Amino acid sequence: MKYIFVTGGVVSSLGKGLAAASIGTLLEHRGLKTLMQKFDPYLNVDPGTMSPYQHGEVYVLDDGAETDLDLGHYERFTSGVLSRMNNLTSGQVFDSVIKKERRGEYLGKTVQFIPHVTDEIKSRLHQVTNDNSDVDVLITEIGGTVGDMEGLLFIEALRQFALEVGKENVCFIHVTLLPYIKAAGEVKTKPTQQSVAKLRELGIQPDIIICRTEADLDEDNRRKIAMFCNVEKKNVVAFRDVAHTIYECPLDLRRDKIDRLVVDRLGLGHTPSPALEEWERFVQRVIHPKNKVTIAVAGKYIELQDAYKSIYESLIHAGAHHDTKVQVIRVEAEAIEDHGAKAVIGEVDGILVPGGFGDRGIEGKILAAKYARENNIPYFGICLGMQIATIEFARHVCGLEAANSTEFEKDTIHPVICLQEEQKGVEDMGATMRLGSSESILFAGTKASQLYDNADRIHERHRHRYEFNSDYQDRLQDAGLVISSVSAEEGLVEIVELPNHPFYVGAQFHPEFQSKPNHPHPLFAGFVAAALDHSLNS
Ligand code: GLN
């Protein structure tokens, strides 16, 4: 196996994850089998307990791992399906070292950062290598910025690892920022020089430098960076701000032939230049759509670009599929409480209520669902959004006025959403939800079944504690709610929908974790199609 390690310098939010994912796209399109992973130097065991304000979205894998949102980019940009082995945090590393110490596995020794902690990091690399012997290239992104104290052990581990597996099998790529100083009218290379100097101080000489720039990178600056950073000029690659969509990133990096540089560096032999036609067609559909729809996403962390990342991406995928630009209006659910649904979301073609926790904004979301139901506006509820649709239906159609979820009102007299028995004794917060992919049965004749192409079984990823309360199933069904899917094992309600409505669907799972650029998730595709109908007919 060959290894690419992607580090970042100067500042965070450089698009390092997108750069890594784009390299994955390009190598995969050259016919190489690629696997991607992330090392995160923070001390949380996983991001599952972090607030979206801290971390953005928590991305859930098939196996139930709660991971960094960059893994979402990796799964969308490459065909790899990732596992919990592909996101290592300092929290996991130290947890494992300390458990080993207590078990006596280091008996007689002083347990130290080097070699014990660095060995632990390397052992993950060896394990992933052994578990994926069919993979040609393993791409590992290191979170944070070079020079951060918490990243030092990871960098040191990579330095040692490169020596052990042979430097010819390892390519270090450093992503850095070239700030443009407006007053001087100049692009500055000094921060890059210093950041590479820092990396070299830690024993790593980057092979390729990816320069994030607003504008282009001229020959002079390329030469300067090459000289000061000790790399060949051709290995200084520009990564420009893309104009329209993140899916342009692989195409942009391709301009300086980064995939070719990597293949040459790693001696990957003769692979054809990447066949990107399909990817380019997708990008063209995103950039030049025929139609346009407006969709309100009514949530709680709405000002935060990254909080519902996969949902926004899934809407883009579905939009491209229908040759449609999806204009997302981010709505603070509390604003609907204050001003009413009509005033805030009266003009949209579709309403999406995403997942969430806690009771802030809940009544606003219920008003949004009610407005969508009563006015025939397409509604798509995801996880919490499905629970909201259920509560709204119970209250306003079924006549159970006090209906609620026990998450928001512990002693509600109509707990239409409640904890399952096995969740009741749970005290730890980390990794204790219903997590990951499970199989569900779809009922024929429903909208959901039609959208999934009449499949009778589906596999979708979950991340929630509360469930549709089966004690209320009959009453809600009698009042007209259709249950279109239940989990294969426990019979838990997975999808609810309303007949005689253009699109009113709630899913207990997270479809947004399985949508890809050229393969939109069927529920998103159905939702955007309904929104398009709405816009054309209104
Ligand atoms: N808070 C709800 C639950 O725990 C919904 C979770 C979510 O939307 N991801 O069940």
Coordinates of C-alpha atoms and ligand atoms in Angstrom, one line a residue:
M1 CA 0.0 0.0 0.0
K2 CA 1.0 3.6 -0.7
Y3 CA 0.3 6.4 1.8
I4 CA -0.6 10.1 1.4
F5 CA -0.6 12.2 4.5
V6 CA -2.3 15.6 4.2
T7 CA -1.3 18.2 6.8
G8 CA -2.5 21.8 7.0
G9 CA -0.7 25.1 7.7
V10 CA -1.2 28.7 8.6
V11 CA -4.9 28.7 9.4
S12 CA -7.8 26.3 9.8
S13 CA -10.8 26.2 7.4
L14 CA -8.5 26.0 4.4
G15 CA -10.4 23.3 2.7
K16 CA -7.9 20.7 3.7
G17 CA -10.6 18.0 3.9
L18 CA -11.9 19.0 0.4
A19 CA -8.3 19.0 -1.0
A20 CA -7.8 15.5 0.5
A21 CA -11.2 14.3 -0.8
S22 CA -10.4 15.8 -4.3
I23 CA -7.2 13.9 -4.5
G24 CA -9.2 10.8 -3.6
T25 CA -11.6 11.6 -6.5
L26 CA -8.8 12.1 -9.0
L27 CA -6.9 8.9 -8.0
E28 CA -10.0 6.9 -8.1
H29 CA -10.8 8.2 -11.5
R30 CA -7.3 7.0 -12.6
G31 CA -8.5 3.6 -11.7
L32 CA -6.7 3.4 -8.3
K33 CA -8.4 1.9 -5.3
T34 CA -8.4 4.6 -2.7
L35 CA -9.3 4.7 1.0
M36 CA -9.6 7.9 3.0
Q37 CA -9.4 8.6 6.7
K38 CA -8.9 11.3 9.2
F39 CA -6.8 11.7 12.3
D40 CA -8.2 14.3 14.7
P41 CA -5.9 15.6 17.5
Y42 CA -8.7 16.6 19.9
L43 CA -9.3 14.7 23.1
N44 CA -12.9 13.8 22.6
V45 CA -13.1 10.1 21.8
D46 CA -15.4 11.0 19.0
P47 CA -17.3 14.2 18.0
G48 CA -20.7 12.7 19.0
T49 CA -20.9 14.7 22.2
M50 CA -19.7 18.0 20.7
S51 CA -22.1 20.9 20.0
P52 CA -22.6 21.7 16.3
Y53 CA -21.3 25.1 17.2
Q54 CA -18.0 23.5 18.0
H55 CA -17.8 21.0 15.4
G56 CA -20.4 21.3 12.7
E57 CA -22.3 18.2 11.7
V58 CA -21.5 14.8 13.2
Y59 CA -21.3 12.4 10.3
V60 CA -22.5 8.8 11.0
L61 CA -21.0 5.8 9.2
D62 CA -22.6 2.5 8.4
D63 CA -21.1 0.9 11.5
G64 CA -22.5 3.6 13.7
A65 CA -19.3 5.5 14.3
E66 CA -19.9 9.2 14.9
T67 CA -17.2 11.0 13.0
D68 CA -15.9 14.2 11.7
L69 CA -17.8 15.9 8.8
D70 CA -14.8 15.5 6.6
L71 CA -15.6 11.8 6.4
G72 CA -18.8 13.0 4.7
H73 CA -16.7 14.7 2.0
Y74 CA -14.7 11.5 1.6
E75 CA -17.7 9.3 1.1
R76 CA -19.3 11.8 -1.3
F77 CA -16.1 12.4 -3.3
T78 CA -15.0 8.7 -3.5
S79 CA -16.8 5.4 -3.6
G80 CA -15.3 4.1 -0.4
V81 CA -17.6 3.2 2.5
L82 CA -15.8 4.1 5.7
S83 CA -15.7 2.5 9.1
R84 CA -14.9 3.6 12.6
M85 CA -11.3 2.5 11.9
N86 CA -11.1 5.6 9.6
N87 CA -11.4 8.3 12.1
L88 CA -8.8 8.3 14.9
T89 CA -8.8 10.9 17.7
S90 CA -6.3 11.6 20.4
G91 CA -9.1 10.6 22.8
Q92 CA -9.1 7.1 21.3
V93 CA -5.4 6.9 21.3
F94 CA -5.0 7.9 25.0
D95 CA -8.0 5.8 26.0
S96 CA -6.4 2.8 24.5
V97 CA -2.9 3.5 26.0
I98 CA -4.3 4.0 29.5
K99 CA -6.4 0.8 29.3
K100 CA -3.3 -1.1 28.2
E101 CA -1.3 0.3 31.1
R102 CA -4.0 -0.7 33.5
R103 CA -4.2 -4.2 32.1
G104 CA -0.4 -4.5 32.6
E105 CA 0.5 -4.7 29.0
Y106 CA 3.4 -2.3 29.5
L107 CA 4.4 -4.0 32.8
G108 CA 7.8 -2.8 34.1
K109 CA 8.0 0.1 31.7
T110 CA 7.5 3.9 32.1
V111 CA 4.6 4.6 29.6
Q112 CA 5.7 7.6 27.5
F113 CA 4.4 9.7 24.6
I114 CA 7.2 8.3 22.5
P115 CA 7.2 5.4 21.9
H116 CA 3.9 4.3 23.5
V117 CA 1.5 6.9 22.2
T118 CA 3.1 7.2 18.8
D119 CA 3.1 3.4 18.5
E120 CA -0.6 3.4 19.2
I121 CA -1.1 5.9 16.3
K122 CA 1.1 3.8 14.0
S123 CA -0.7 0.6 15.0
R124 CA -3.9 2.1 13.6
L125 CA -2.2 2.7 10.3
H126 CA -0.9 -0.9 10.2
Q127 CA -4.3 -2.2 11.1
V128 CA -6.1 -0.2 8.4
T129 CA -3.4 -1.4 6.0
N130 CA -3.9 -5.1 7.0
D131 CA -7.7 -4.8 6.8
N132 CA -7.7 -3.3 3.3
S133 CA -5.1 -5.2 1.4
D134 CA -6.9 -4.5 -1.9
V135 CA -6.4 -0.7 -1.5
D136 CA -3.7 1.0 -3.6
V137 CA -3.5 4.3 -1.8
L138 CA -4.5 5.2 1.8
I139 CA -5.1 9.0 2.2
T140 CA -4.9 10.3 5.7
E141 CA -5.8 13.8 6.6
I142 CA -4.4 15.2 9.8
G143 CA -6.8 17.6 11.5
G144 CA -5.7 20.9 12.9
T145 CA -2.8 23.1 11.8
V146 CA 0.9 22.2 12.0
G147 CA 2.4 23.8 15.1
D148 CA -0.6 23.0 17.3
M149 CA 0.6 21.4 20.4
E150 CA -2.1 18.7 20.2
G151 CA -1.0 17.6 16.7
L152 CA 2.6 17.0 17.6
L153 CA 2.3 13.3 18.4
F154 CA 0.5 12.6 15.2
I155 CA 3.1 14.3 13.1
E156 CA 5.9 12.5 15.0
A157 CA 4.1 9.2 14.5
L158 CA 3.9 9.9 10.7
R159 CA 7.6 10.7 10.6
Q160 CA 8.4 7.4 12.2
F161 CA 5.9 5.5 10.0
A162 CA 7.4 6.9 6.8
L163 CA 10.8 5.6 7.9
E164 CA 9.4 2.2 8.7
V165 CA 7.4 1.6 5.5
G166 CA 10.0 3.3 3.3
K167 CA 9.9 7.0 2.2
E168 CA 9.2 6.0 -1.4
N169 CA 5.9 4.7 -0.3
V170 CA 4.8 7.9 1.4
C171 CA 3.8 11.2 0.0
F172 CA 3.4 14.2 2.3
I173 CA 1.1 17.0 1.1
H174 CA 0.9 20.2 3.0
V175 CA -2.1 22.5 2.4
T176 CA -1.3 26.1 3.1
L177 CA -2.7 29.6 2.6
L178 CA -1.4 32.4 0.4
P179 CA -3.0 35.5 1.7
Y180 CA -3.7 38.3 -0.7
I181 CA -2.9 41.7 0.8
K182 CA -5.2 44.1 -0.9
A183 CA -3.5 47.3 0.0
A184 CA -0.2 46.0 -1.4
G185 CA -1.9 44.2 -4.3
E186 CA 0.3 41.2 -3.5
V187 CA 0.0 37.5 -2.7
K188 CA 2.2 36.7 0.3
T189 CA 4.3 33.5 0.6
K190 CA 5.9 34.0 4.0
P191 CA 3.2 32.2 6.1
T192 CA 3.7 29.2 3.8
Q193 CA 7.5 29.3 4.2
Q194 CA 7.1 29.5 7.9
S195 CA 4.6 26.7 8.1
V196 CA 6.7 24.4 6.0
A197 CA 9.7 25.4 8.1
K198 CA 7.7 24.3 11.2
L199 CA 6.9 20.9 9.5
R200 CA 10.6 20.4 8.6
E201 CA 11.5 21.2 12.2
L202 CA 9.3 18.2 13.1
G203 CA 11.2 16.1 10.7
I204 CA 8.9 16.1 7.7
Q205 CA 9.7 17.5 4.3
P206 CA 6.5 17.9 2.3
D207 CA 6.6 16.5 -1.3
I208 CA 3.8 18.6 -2.6
I209 CA 2.5 22.0 -1.4
I210 CA -1.1 22.9 -2.1
C211 CA -1.6 26.6 -2.0
R212 CA -5.0 28.0 -1.3
T213 CA -5.3 31.2 -3.1
E214 CA -8.2 33.6 -3.9
A215 CA -6.7 34.3 -7.3
D216 CA -4.1 32.5 -9.5
L217 CA -0.6 31.5 -8.5
D218 CA 2.0 33.1 -10.8
E219 CA 5.3 31.7 -11.8
D220 CA 7.3 34.0 -9.6
N221 CA 5.4 32.9 -6.5
R222 CA 5.7 29.2 -7.5
R223 CA 9.4 29.6 -7.8
K224 CA 9.7 31.4 -4.5
I225 CA 7.7 28.8 -2.6
A226 CA 9.6 26.0 -4.3
M227 CA 13.0 27.5 -3.4
F228 CA 12.2 28.4 0.2
C229 CA 10.2 25.2 0.9
N230 CA 12.7 22.9 -0.7
V231 CA 10.2 21.3 -3.3
E232 CA 10.3 21.1 -7.0
K233 CA 8.4 24.0 -8.7
K234 CA 6.0 21.6 -10.4
N235 CA 5.1 20.3 -7.0
V236 CA 3.7 23.7 -5.9
V237 CA 0.0 23.3 -6.7
A238 CA -2.6 26.0 -6.8
F239 CA -6.0 25.4 -5.2
R240 CA -8.1 28.4 -6.1
D241 CA -11.4 29.5 -4.5
V242 CA -14.0 27.7 -6.6
A243 CA -16.7 29.9 -8.1
H244 CA -19.8 27.8 -7.7
T245 CA -19.6 24.5 -6.0
I246 CA -17.2 22.4 -4.0
Y247 CA -17.5 19.7 -6.6
E248 CA -15.3 21.9 -8.8
C249 CA -12.4 21.3 -6.4
P250 CA -11.1 18.1 -8.0
L251 CA -11.2 19.8 -11.4
D252 CA -9.3 22.8 -10.0
L253 CA -6.6 20.6 -8.5
R254 CA -6.4 18.7 -11.7
R255 CA -5.2 21.9 -13.5
D256 CA -1.8 21.5 -11.9
K257 CA -2.1 17.7 -12.3
I258 CA -1.8 16.8 -8.6
D259 CA -2.9 13.2 -9.3
R260 CA 0.0 12.8 -11.7
L261 CA 2.4 14.3 -9.2
V262 CA 1.2 11.8 -6.6
V263 CA 1.3 8.8 -8.9
D264 CA 4.9 9.7 -10.0
R265 CA 6.0 10.3 -6.4
L266 CA 4.6 7.0 -5.2
G267 CA 5.7 5.1 -8.3
L268 CA 2.2 3.9 -9.0
G269 CA 3.1 3.0 -12.5
H270 CA 1.1 3.7 -15.7
T271 CA -2.4 4.7 -14.8
P272 CA -4.5 6.6 -17.3
S273 CA -5.3 10.3 -16.8
P274 CA -8.6 10.5 -14.9
A275 CA -11.8 9.9 -16.7
L276 CA -13.7 12.9 -15.3
E277 CA -16.4 13.4 -17.9
E278 CA -19.3 12.2 -15.7
W279 CA -18.0 14.3 -12.8
E280 CA -17.7 17.3 -15.1
R281 CA -21.3 16.8 -16.4
F282 CA -22.5 16.8 -12.8
V283 CA -20.7 20.0 -12.1
Q284 CA -22.2 21.6 -15.2
R285 CA -25.6 20.6 -14.1
V286 CA -25.0 22.2 -10.7
I287 CA -23.7 25.4 -12.3
H288 CA -26.2 25.8 -15.1
P289 CA -29.5 24.5 -14.0
K290 CA -32.7 25.0 -16.0
N291 CA -35.0 25.4 -13.1
K292 CA -35.0 26.8 -9.6
V293 CA -36.8 25.9 -6.4
T294 CA -36.7 27.5 -2.9
I295 CA -36.5 25.2 0.1
A296 CA -36.6 26.3 3.7
V297 CA -34.5 24.4 6.1
A298 CA -36.0 25.1 9.5
G299 CA -33.5 24.2 12.2
K300 CA -31.7 25.3 15.4
Y301 CA -28.1 25.8 14.3
I302 CA -29.1 27.5 11.2
E303 CA -26.5 30.3 11.1
L304 CA -23.8 27.7 11.1
Q305 CA -22.8 26.7 7.6
D306 CA -21.5 23.3 8.6
A307 CA -24.3 22.2 11.0
Y308 CA -26.4 20.5 8.3
K309 CA -23.6 20.0 5.8
S310 CA -24.8 16.6 4.4
I311 CA -28.3 17.9 4.0
Y312 CA -27.2 20.8 2.0
E313 CA -25.0 18.6 -0.2
S314 CA -27.9 16.1 -0.7
L315 CA -30.1 18.9 -1.9
I316 CA -27.5 19.9 -4.4
H317 CA -27.2 16.3 -5.6
A318 CA -31.0 16.0 -5.9
G319 CA -31.2 19.4 -7.6
A320 CA -28.6 18.5 -10.2
H321 CA -30.5 15.3 -10.9
H322 CA -33.6 17.4 -11.8
D323 CA -31.6 20.1 -13.5
T324 CA -32.7 22.4 -10.7
K325 CA -30.9 24.9 -8.5
V326 CA -32.0 24.4 -5.0
Q327 CA -32.0 27.8 -3.2
V328 CA -31.9 27.0 0.5
I329 CA -33.4 29.5 2.9
R330 CA -32.0 28.9 6.3
V331 CA -34.7 29.5 8.8
E332 CA -34.3 29.8 12.6
A333 CA -37.2 27.7 13.9
E334 CA -37.7 30.2 16.7
A335 CA -38.5 32.9 14.1
I336 CA -41.5 30.9 13.1
E337 CA -42.7 30.9 16.7
D338 CA -42.3 34.7 16.8
H339 CA -43.7 35.7 13.4
G340 CA -45.8 32.7 12.2
A341 CA -45.2 30.3 9.4
K342 CA -46.8 32.3 6.6
A343 CA -44.6 35.3 7.2
V344 CA -41.4 33.3 7.4
I345 CA -41.9 30.4 5.0
G346 CA -45.0 31.4 3.1
E347 CA -43.2 31.7 -0.3
V348 CA -41.1 28.5 -0.4
D349 CA -41.5 25.4 -2.6
G350 CA -40.5 22.9 0.1
I351 CA -39.9 22.8 3.8
L352 CA -37.2 20.6 5.4
V353 CA -36.9 20.0 9.1
P354 CA -33.6 18.4 9.9
G355 CA -32.3 16.4 12.9
G356 CA -31.8 18.0 16.2
F357 CA -31.7 17.7 20.0
G358 CA -33.3 19.7 22.8
D359 CA -36.4 21.7 23.0
R360 CA -35.4 25.1 21.6
G361 CA -37.4 25.9 18.5
I362 CA -39.5 22.8 18.6
E363 CA -42.9 24.6 18.5
G364 CA -41.6 26.6 15.5
K365 CA -40.8 23.4 13.7
I366 CA -44.3 22.0 14.5
L367 CA -45.8 25.2 13.0
A368 CA -43.7 24.7 9.9
A369 CA -44.9 21.1 9.6
K370 CA -48.5 22.2 10.1
Y371 CA -48.2 24.9 7.5
A372 CA -46.7 22.5 5.0
R373 CA -49.5 19.9 5.6
E374 CA -52.3 22.4 5.4
N375 CA -51.0 24.2 2.3
N376 CA -49.8 21.3 0.3
I377 CA -46.2 22.4 0.4
P378 CA -43.7 19.5 0.1
Y379 CA -42.4 18.6 3.6
F380 CA -39.4 16.4 4.4
G381 CA -38.7 15.6 8.0
I382 CA -35.4 14.0 8.9
C383 CA -35.0 12.2 12.2
L384 CA -36.2 15.0 14.6
G385 CA -38.2 16.3 11.6
M386 CA -40.0 13.0 11.4
Q387 CA -40.8 13.1 15.1
I388 CA -42.1 16.7 14.6
A389 CA -44.4 15.6 11.8
T390 CA -45.7 12.8 14.0
I391 CA -46.4 15.2 16.9
E392 CA -48.0 17.7 14.6
F393 CA -50.3 15.1 13.1
A394 CA -51.2 13.7 16.6
R395 CA -52.1 17.2 17.9
H396 CA -53.9 18.7 15.0
V397 CA -55.4 15.8 13.0
C398 CA -55.8 13.0 15.6
G399 CA -57.1 15.4 18.3
L400 CA -54.4 14.5 20.8
E401 CA -53.8 18.1 21.7
A402 CA -51.2 17.5 24.3
A403 CA -49.1 15.1 22.2
N404 CA -45.4 15.6 22.5
S405 CA -42.1 13.8 22.7
T406 CA -40.8 12.9 26.1
E407 CA -37.6 14.5 25.1
F408 CA -39.3 17.9 25.3
E409 CA -41.9 17.1 28.0
K410 CA -41.1 14.3 30.3
D411 CA -44.6 13.7 31.6
T412 CA -46.6 14.5 28.6
I413 CA -50.0 12.7 28.6
H414 CA -49.6 11.7 25.0
P415 CA -46.0 10.6 24.5
V416 CA -46.3 9.9 20.7
I417 CA -42.5 9.9 20.6
C418 CA -40.7 8.3 23.6
L419 CA -37.6 6.4 24.7
Q420 CA -37.4 2.7 23.9
E421 CA -37.0 0.4 26.9
E422 CA -33.3 -0.2 26.2
Q423 CA -32.6 3.6 26.2
K424 CA -34.2 4.2 29.6
G425 CA -31.3 3.2 31.8
V426 CA -28.6 4.8 29.6
E427 CA -26.5 7.3 31.5
D428 CA -23.4 7.7 29.4
M429 CA -23.8 10.2 26.6
G430 CA -21.1 9.0 24.2
A431 CA -22.0 6.5 21.5
T432 CA -25.1 5.3 23.3
M433 CA -27.8 6.3 20.8
R434 CA -29.3 4.1 18.2
L435 CA -26.5 4.5 15.7
G436 CA -25.6 3.3 12.3
S437 CA -27.1 1.4 9.4
S438 CA -29.9 -1.1 9.9
E439 CA -32.4 -2.8 7.6
S440 CA -36.0 -1.7 7.2
I441 CA -38.9 -3.1 5.4
L442 CA -40.8 -0.9 2.9
F443 CA -44.5 -1.3 2.4
A444 CA -45.6 -1.6 -1.2
G445 CA -48.0 1.0 -2.5
T446 CA -46.6 3.8 -0.4
K447 CA -44.8 6.9 -1.8
A448 CA -41.6 5.8 0.0
S449 CA -41.7 2.5 -1.7
Q450 CA -42.3 4.1 -5.1
L451 CA -39.3 6.5 -4.5
Y452 CA -37.1 3.6 -3.6
D453 CA -38.0 1.9 -6.9
N454 CA -40.3 -0.6 -5.2
A455 CA -37.5 -2.1 -3.1
D456 CA -38.8 -4.1 -0.3
R457 CA -35.8 -3.6 2.0
I458 CA -33.6 -0.6 2.6
H459 CA -30.5 0.1 4.7
E460 CA -30.2 3.5 6.3
R461 CA -28.1 5.2 9.0
H462 CA -29.5 6.2 12.3
R463 CA -28.6 8.6 15.1
H464 CA -31.3 9.1 17.7
R465 CA -32.6 8.0 21.1
Y466 CA -36.3 8.6 20.8
E467 CA -38.8 6.5 18.7
F468 CA -42.3 6.6 17.4
N469 CA -44.4 5.2 20.2
S470 CA -46.1 2.0 18.9
D471 CA -48.9 2.4 21.5
Y472 CA -50.2 5.3 19.3
Q473 CA -49.7 3.5 16.0
D474 CA -53.3 2.5 15.5
R475 CA -54.8 5.8 16.5
L476 CA -52.5 7.7 14.2
Q477 CA -53.1 5.3 11.3
D478 CA -56.8 5.5 11.8
A479 CA -56.6 9.2 11.5
G480 CA -54.8 8.9 8.2
L481 CA -51.1 8.7 8.9
V482 CA -49.4 6.1 6.7
I483 CA -46.5 4.1 8.0
S484 CA -44.4 3.2 5.0
S485 CA -41.4 1.5 6.6
V486 CA -40.5 -0.3 9.9
S487 CA -37.2 -1.6 11.0
A488 CA -36.7 -5.3 10.1
E489 CA -35.6 -6.4 13.5
E490 CA -37.7 -4.5 16.1
G491 CA -40.6 -3.2 14.0
L492 CA -39.8 0.4 14.9
V493 CA -41.4 3.0 12.7
E494 CA -38.9 4.3 10.1
I495 CA -40.9 6.3 7.6
V496 CA -44.3 8.1 8.0
E497 CA -46.1 9.8 5.1
L498 CA -49.4 11.4 4.2
P499 CA -51.4 10.3 1.3
N500 CA -53.3 13.0 -0.7
H501 CA -50.4 15.4 -0.2
P502 CA -47.8 16.2 -2.9
F503 CA -45.0 15.1 -0.6
Y504 CA -45.2 14.8 3.1
V505 CA -42.5 12.3 4.3
G506 CA -40.7 11.9 7.6
A507 CA -37.8 9.5 8.0
Q508 CA -36.4 8.4 11.4
F509 CA -33.1 7.8 9.8
H510 CA -30.6 10.2 8.1
P511 CA -30.8 9.7 4.3
E512 CA -28.3 12.6 3.9
F513 CA -25.4 10.3 4.8
Q514 CA -25.9 8.2 1.7
S515 CA -26.4 10.7 -1.1
K516 CA -23.7 11.1 -3.7
P517 CA -23.1 13.6 -6.5
N518 CA -24.3 11.3 -9.3
H519 CA -26.5 9.2 -7.1
P520 CA -28.9 11.4 -5.2
H521 CA -30.8 9.8 -2.3
P522 CA -34.2 8.7 -3.5
L523 CA -36.1 10.6 -0.8
F524 CA -34.2 13.8 -1.5
A525 CA -34.8 13.3 -5.2
G526 CA -38.5 12.8 -4.6
F527 CA -38.6 15.9 -2.3
V528 CA -36.9 18.2 -4.9
A529 CA -39.1 16.8 -7.7
A530 CA -42.2 17.7 -5.6
A531 CA -40.8 21.1 -4.8
L532 CA -40.2 21.6 -8.6
D533 CA -43.8 20.7 -9.3
H534 CA -44.8 23.2 -6.6
S535 CA -42.7 26.0 -8.1
L536 CA -44.0 25.3 -11.7
N537 CA -47.6 25.2 -10.6
S538 CA -47.7 28.1 -8.2
Ligands
GLN1 N1 -33.5 14.3 19.4 C1 -34.1 13.2 18.7 C2 -33.7 11.9 19.2 O1 -32.8 11.7 20.0 C3 -33.8 13.3 17.2 C4 -32.3 13.1 17.0 C5 -31.9 13.5 15.6 O2 -32.6 14.2 14.9 N2 -30.7 13.1 15.2 O3 -34.4 10.9 19.0

